[in-house]
mmCIF file of C-alpha atoms and ligand atoms in Angstrom:
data_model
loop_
_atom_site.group_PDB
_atom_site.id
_atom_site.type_symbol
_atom_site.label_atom_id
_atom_site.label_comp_id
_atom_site.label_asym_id
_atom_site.label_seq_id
_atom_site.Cartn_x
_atom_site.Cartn_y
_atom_site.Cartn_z
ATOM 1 C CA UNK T 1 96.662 109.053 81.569
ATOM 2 C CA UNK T 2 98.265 111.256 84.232
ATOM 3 C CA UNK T 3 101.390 111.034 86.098
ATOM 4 C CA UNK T 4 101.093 110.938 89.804
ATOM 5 C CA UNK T 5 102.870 111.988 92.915
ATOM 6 C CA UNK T 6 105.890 109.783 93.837
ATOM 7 C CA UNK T 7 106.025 108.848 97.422
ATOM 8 C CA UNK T 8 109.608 108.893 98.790
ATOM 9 C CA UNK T 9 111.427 107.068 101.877
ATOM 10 C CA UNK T 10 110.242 108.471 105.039
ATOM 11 C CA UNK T 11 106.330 107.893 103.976
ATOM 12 C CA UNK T 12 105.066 105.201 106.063
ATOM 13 C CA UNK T 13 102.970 104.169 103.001
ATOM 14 C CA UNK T 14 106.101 102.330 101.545
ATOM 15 C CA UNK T 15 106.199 100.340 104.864
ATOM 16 C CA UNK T 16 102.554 98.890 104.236
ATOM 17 C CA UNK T 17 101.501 95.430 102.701
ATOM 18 C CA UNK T 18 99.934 95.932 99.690
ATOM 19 C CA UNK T 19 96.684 94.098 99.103
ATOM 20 C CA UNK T 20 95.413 91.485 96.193
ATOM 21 C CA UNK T 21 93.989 92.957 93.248
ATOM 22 C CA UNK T 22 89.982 91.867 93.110
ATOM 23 C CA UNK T 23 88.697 93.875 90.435
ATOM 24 C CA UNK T 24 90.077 93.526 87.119
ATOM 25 C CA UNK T 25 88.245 96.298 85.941
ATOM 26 C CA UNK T 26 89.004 100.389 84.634
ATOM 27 C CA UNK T 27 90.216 101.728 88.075
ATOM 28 C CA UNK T 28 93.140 99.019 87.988
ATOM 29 C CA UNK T 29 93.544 100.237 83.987
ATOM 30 C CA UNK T 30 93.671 103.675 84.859
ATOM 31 C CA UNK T 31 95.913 102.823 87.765
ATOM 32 C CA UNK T 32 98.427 100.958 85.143
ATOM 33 C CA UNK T 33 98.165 103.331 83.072
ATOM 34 C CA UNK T 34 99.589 105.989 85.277
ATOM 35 C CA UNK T 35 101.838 103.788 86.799
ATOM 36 C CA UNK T 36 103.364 103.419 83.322
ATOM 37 C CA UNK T 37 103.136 107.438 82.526
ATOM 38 C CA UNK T 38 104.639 108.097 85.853
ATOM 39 C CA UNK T 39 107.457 105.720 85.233
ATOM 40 C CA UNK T 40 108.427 106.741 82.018
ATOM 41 C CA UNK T 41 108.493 110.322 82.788
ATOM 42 C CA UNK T 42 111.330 109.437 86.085
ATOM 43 C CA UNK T 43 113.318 107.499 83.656
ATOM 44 C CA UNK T 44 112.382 104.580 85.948
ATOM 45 C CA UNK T 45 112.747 100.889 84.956
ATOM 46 C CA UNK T 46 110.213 99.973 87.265
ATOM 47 C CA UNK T 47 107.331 100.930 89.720
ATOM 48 C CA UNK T 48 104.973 99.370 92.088
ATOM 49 C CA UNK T 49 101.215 100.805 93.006
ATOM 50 C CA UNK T 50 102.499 101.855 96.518
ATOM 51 C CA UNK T 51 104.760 103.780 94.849
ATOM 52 C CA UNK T 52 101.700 106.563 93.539
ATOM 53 C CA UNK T 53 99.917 105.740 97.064
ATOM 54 C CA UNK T 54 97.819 103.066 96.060
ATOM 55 C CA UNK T 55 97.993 99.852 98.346
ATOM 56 C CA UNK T 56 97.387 96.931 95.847
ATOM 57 C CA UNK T 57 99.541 94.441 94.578
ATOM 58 C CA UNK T 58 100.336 95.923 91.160
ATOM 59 C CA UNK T 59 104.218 96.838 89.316
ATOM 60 C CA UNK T 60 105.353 97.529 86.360
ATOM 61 C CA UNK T 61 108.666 96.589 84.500
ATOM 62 C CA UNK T 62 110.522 97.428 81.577
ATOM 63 C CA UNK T 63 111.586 93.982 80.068
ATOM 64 C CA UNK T 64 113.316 95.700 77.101
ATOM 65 C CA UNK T 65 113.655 99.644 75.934
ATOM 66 C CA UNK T 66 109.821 100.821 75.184
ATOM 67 C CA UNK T 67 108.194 97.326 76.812
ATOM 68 C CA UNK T 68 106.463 97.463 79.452
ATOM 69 C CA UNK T 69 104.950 94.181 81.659
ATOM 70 C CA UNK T 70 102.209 94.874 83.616
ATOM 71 C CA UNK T 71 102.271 92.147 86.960
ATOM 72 C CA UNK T 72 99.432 91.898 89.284
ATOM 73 C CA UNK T 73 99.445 89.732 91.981
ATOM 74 C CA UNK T 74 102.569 87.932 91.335
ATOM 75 C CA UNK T 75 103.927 85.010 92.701
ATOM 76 C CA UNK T 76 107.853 84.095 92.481
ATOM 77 C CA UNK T 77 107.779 80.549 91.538
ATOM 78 C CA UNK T 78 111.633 80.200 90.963
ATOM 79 C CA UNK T 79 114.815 82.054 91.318
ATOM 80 C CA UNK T 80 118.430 81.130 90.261
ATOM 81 C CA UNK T 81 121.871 82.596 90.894
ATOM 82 C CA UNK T 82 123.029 85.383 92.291
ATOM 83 C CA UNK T 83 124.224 88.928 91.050
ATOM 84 C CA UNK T 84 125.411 91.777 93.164
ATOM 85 C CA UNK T 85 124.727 95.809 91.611
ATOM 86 C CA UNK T 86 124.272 98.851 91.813
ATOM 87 C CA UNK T 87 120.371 99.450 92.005
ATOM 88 C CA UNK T 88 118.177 102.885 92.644
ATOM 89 C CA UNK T 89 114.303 103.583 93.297
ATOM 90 C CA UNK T 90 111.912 106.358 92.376
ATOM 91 C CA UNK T 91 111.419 106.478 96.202
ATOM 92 C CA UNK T 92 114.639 107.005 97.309
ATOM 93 C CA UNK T 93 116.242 109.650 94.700
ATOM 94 C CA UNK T 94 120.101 110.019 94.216
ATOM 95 C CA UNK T 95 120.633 107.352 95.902
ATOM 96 C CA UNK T 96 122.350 103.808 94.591
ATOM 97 C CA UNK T 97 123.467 100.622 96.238
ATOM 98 C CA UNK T 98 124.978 97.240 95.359
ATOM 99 C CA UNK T 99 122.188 95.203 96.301
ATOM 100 C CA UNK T 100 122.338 91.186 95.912
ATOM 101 C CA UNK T 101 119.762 89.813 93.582
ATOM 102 C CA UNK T 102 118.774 86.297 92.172
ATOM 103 C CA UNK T 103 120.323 86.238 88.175
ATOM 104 C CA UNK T 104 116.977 84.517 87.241
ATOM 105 C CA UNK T 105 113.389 84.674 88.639
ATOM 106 C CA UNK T 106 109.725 83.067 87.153
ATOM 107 C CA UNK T 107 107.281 84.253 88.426
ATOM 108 C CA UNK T 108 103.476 83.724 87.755
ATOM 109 C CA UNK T 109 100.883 87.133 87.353
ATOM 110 C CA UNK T 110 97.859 88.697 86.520
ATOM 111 C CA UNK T 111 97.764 91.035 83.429
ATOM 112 C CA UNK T 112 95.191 93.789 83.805
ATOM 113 C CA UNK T 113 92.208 91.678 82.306
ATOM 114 C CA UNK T 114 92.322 89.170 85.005
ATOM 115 C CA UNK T 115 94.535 86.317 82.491
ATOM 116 C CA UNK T 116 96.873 84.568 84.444
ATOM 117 C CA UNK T 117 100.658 84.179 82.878
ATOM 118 C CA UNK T 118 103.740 82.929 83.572
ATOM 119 C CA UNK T 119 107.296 85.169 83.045
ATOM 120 C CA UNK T 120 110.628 84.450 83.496
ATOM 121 C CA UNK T 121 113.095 87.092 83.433
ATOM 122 C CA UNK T 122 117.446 87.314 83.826
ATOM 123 C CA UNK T 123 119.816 89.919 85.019
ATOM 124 C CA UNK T 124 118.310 93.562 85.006
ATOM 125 C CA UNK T 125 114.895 92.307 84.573
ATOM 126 C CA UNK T 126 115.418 89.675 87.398
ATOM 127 C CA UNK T 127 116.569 92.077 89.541
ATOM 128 C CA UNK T 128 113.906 94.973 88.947
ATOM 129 C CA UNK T 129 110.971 92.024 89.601
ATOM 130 C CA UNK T 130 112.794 91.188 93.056
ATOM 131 C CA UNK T 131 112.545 95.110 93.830
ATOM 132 C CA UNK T 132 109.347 95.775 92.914
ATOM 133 C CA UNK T 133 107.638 92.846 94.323
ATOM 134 C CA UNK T 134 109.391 93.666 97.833
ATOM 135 C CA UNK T 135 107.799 96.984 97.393
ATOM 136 C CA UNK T 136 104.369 95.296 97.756
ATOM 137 C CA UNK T 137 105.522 93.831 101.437
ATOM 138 C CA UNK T 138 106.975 97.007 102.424
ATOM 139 C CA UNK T 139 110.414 96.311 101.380
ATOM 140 C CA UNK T 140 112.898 98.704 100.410
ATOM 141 C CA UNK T 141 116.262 98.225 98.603
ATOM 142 C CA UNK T 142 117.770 100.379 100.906
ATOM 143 C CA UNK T 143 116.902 97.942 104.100
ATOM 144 C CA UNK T 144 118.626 95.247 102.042
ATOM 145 C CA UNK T 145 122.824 96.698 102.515
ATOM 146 C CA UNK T 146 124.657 98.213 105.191
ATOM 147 C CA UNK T 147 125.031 101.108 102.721
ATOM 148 C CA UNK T 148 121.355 101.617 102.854
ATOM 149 C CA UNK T 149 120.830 101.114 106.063
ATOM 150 C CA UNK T 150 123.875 104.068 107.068
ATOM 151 C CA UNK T 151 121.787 106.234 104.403
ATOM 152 C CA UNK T 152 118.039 105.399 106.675
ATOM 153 C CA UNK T 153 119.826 106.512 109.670
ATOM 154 C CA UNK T 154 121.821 109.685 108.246
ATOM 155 C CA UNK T 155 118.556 110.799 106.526
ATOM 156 C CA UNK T 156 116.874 109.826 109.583
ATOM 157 C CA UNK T 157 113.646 107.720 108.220
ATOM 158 C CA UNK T 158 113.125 103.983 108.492
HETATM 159 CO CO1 LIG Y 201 111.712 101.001 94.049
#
């Protein structure tokens, strides 16, 4: 396991779609596995593949303190409510925002073996699935209030 370069706002990299996962196999394992070592050493509570530079549709989540879900190719199936706070990104450091996000989300996944699962997550955890997943279209939290967007233009990046 190794921890691997952030890439921060102002990368075009973030602005790509990532791509499906095909191979379940000990590059997407490895891949996790930094993901997760990366993560934990930022004090993130979440991270997606682009993220470390790697264009596939991979994130990881801390559901509670020390637990980790691993989400490949997700699909939101449901969301519920709506909760407005503050909310930051590996990418985008010292920076926070009140960002609007559903209160409740199920979603269905990969794990890294291929099984298919369903989750279903509230509150923090809803929210940090929302973010992560719209970094796998590109999506920033930062494009998402007009907080975010004054903080693009002062910094100058998209
Ligand atoms: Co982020």
């Amino acid at each position: 396991m190794a921890t691997r370069k952030i890439v921060e706002l102002g990368n075009e990299t973030l602005r790509k779609k990532s791509k499906p996962v095909v191979s379940f196999d000990s590059s997407l394992a490895s891949l996790l596995d930094d993901m997760k070592t990366t993560m934990v050493e930022k004090n993130g509570m979440g991270i997606a593949a682009v993220q470390v530079g790697v264009l596939r549709r991979a994130v990881i989540v801390e559901t509670e303190p020390g637990e980790y879900l691993e989400i490949v190719n997700p699909t939101i199936l449901k969301t519920k409510g709506k909760v407005k706070k503050s909310e930051g990104c590996l990418s985008v450091p010292g920076f926070y925002t009140d960002v609007e996000r559903p209160k409740y989300v199920k979603i269905e996944a990969f794990d890294r073996n291929g099984q298919k699962f369903e989750f279903e997550g509230e509150d923090y955890v809803a929210r940090c699935i929302c973010h992560e997943i719209d970094h796998l279209d590109g999506v920033l939290f930062v494009d998402l209030t007009d907080e975010g967007k004054s903080y693009k233009t002062k910094k100058g990046v998209n």
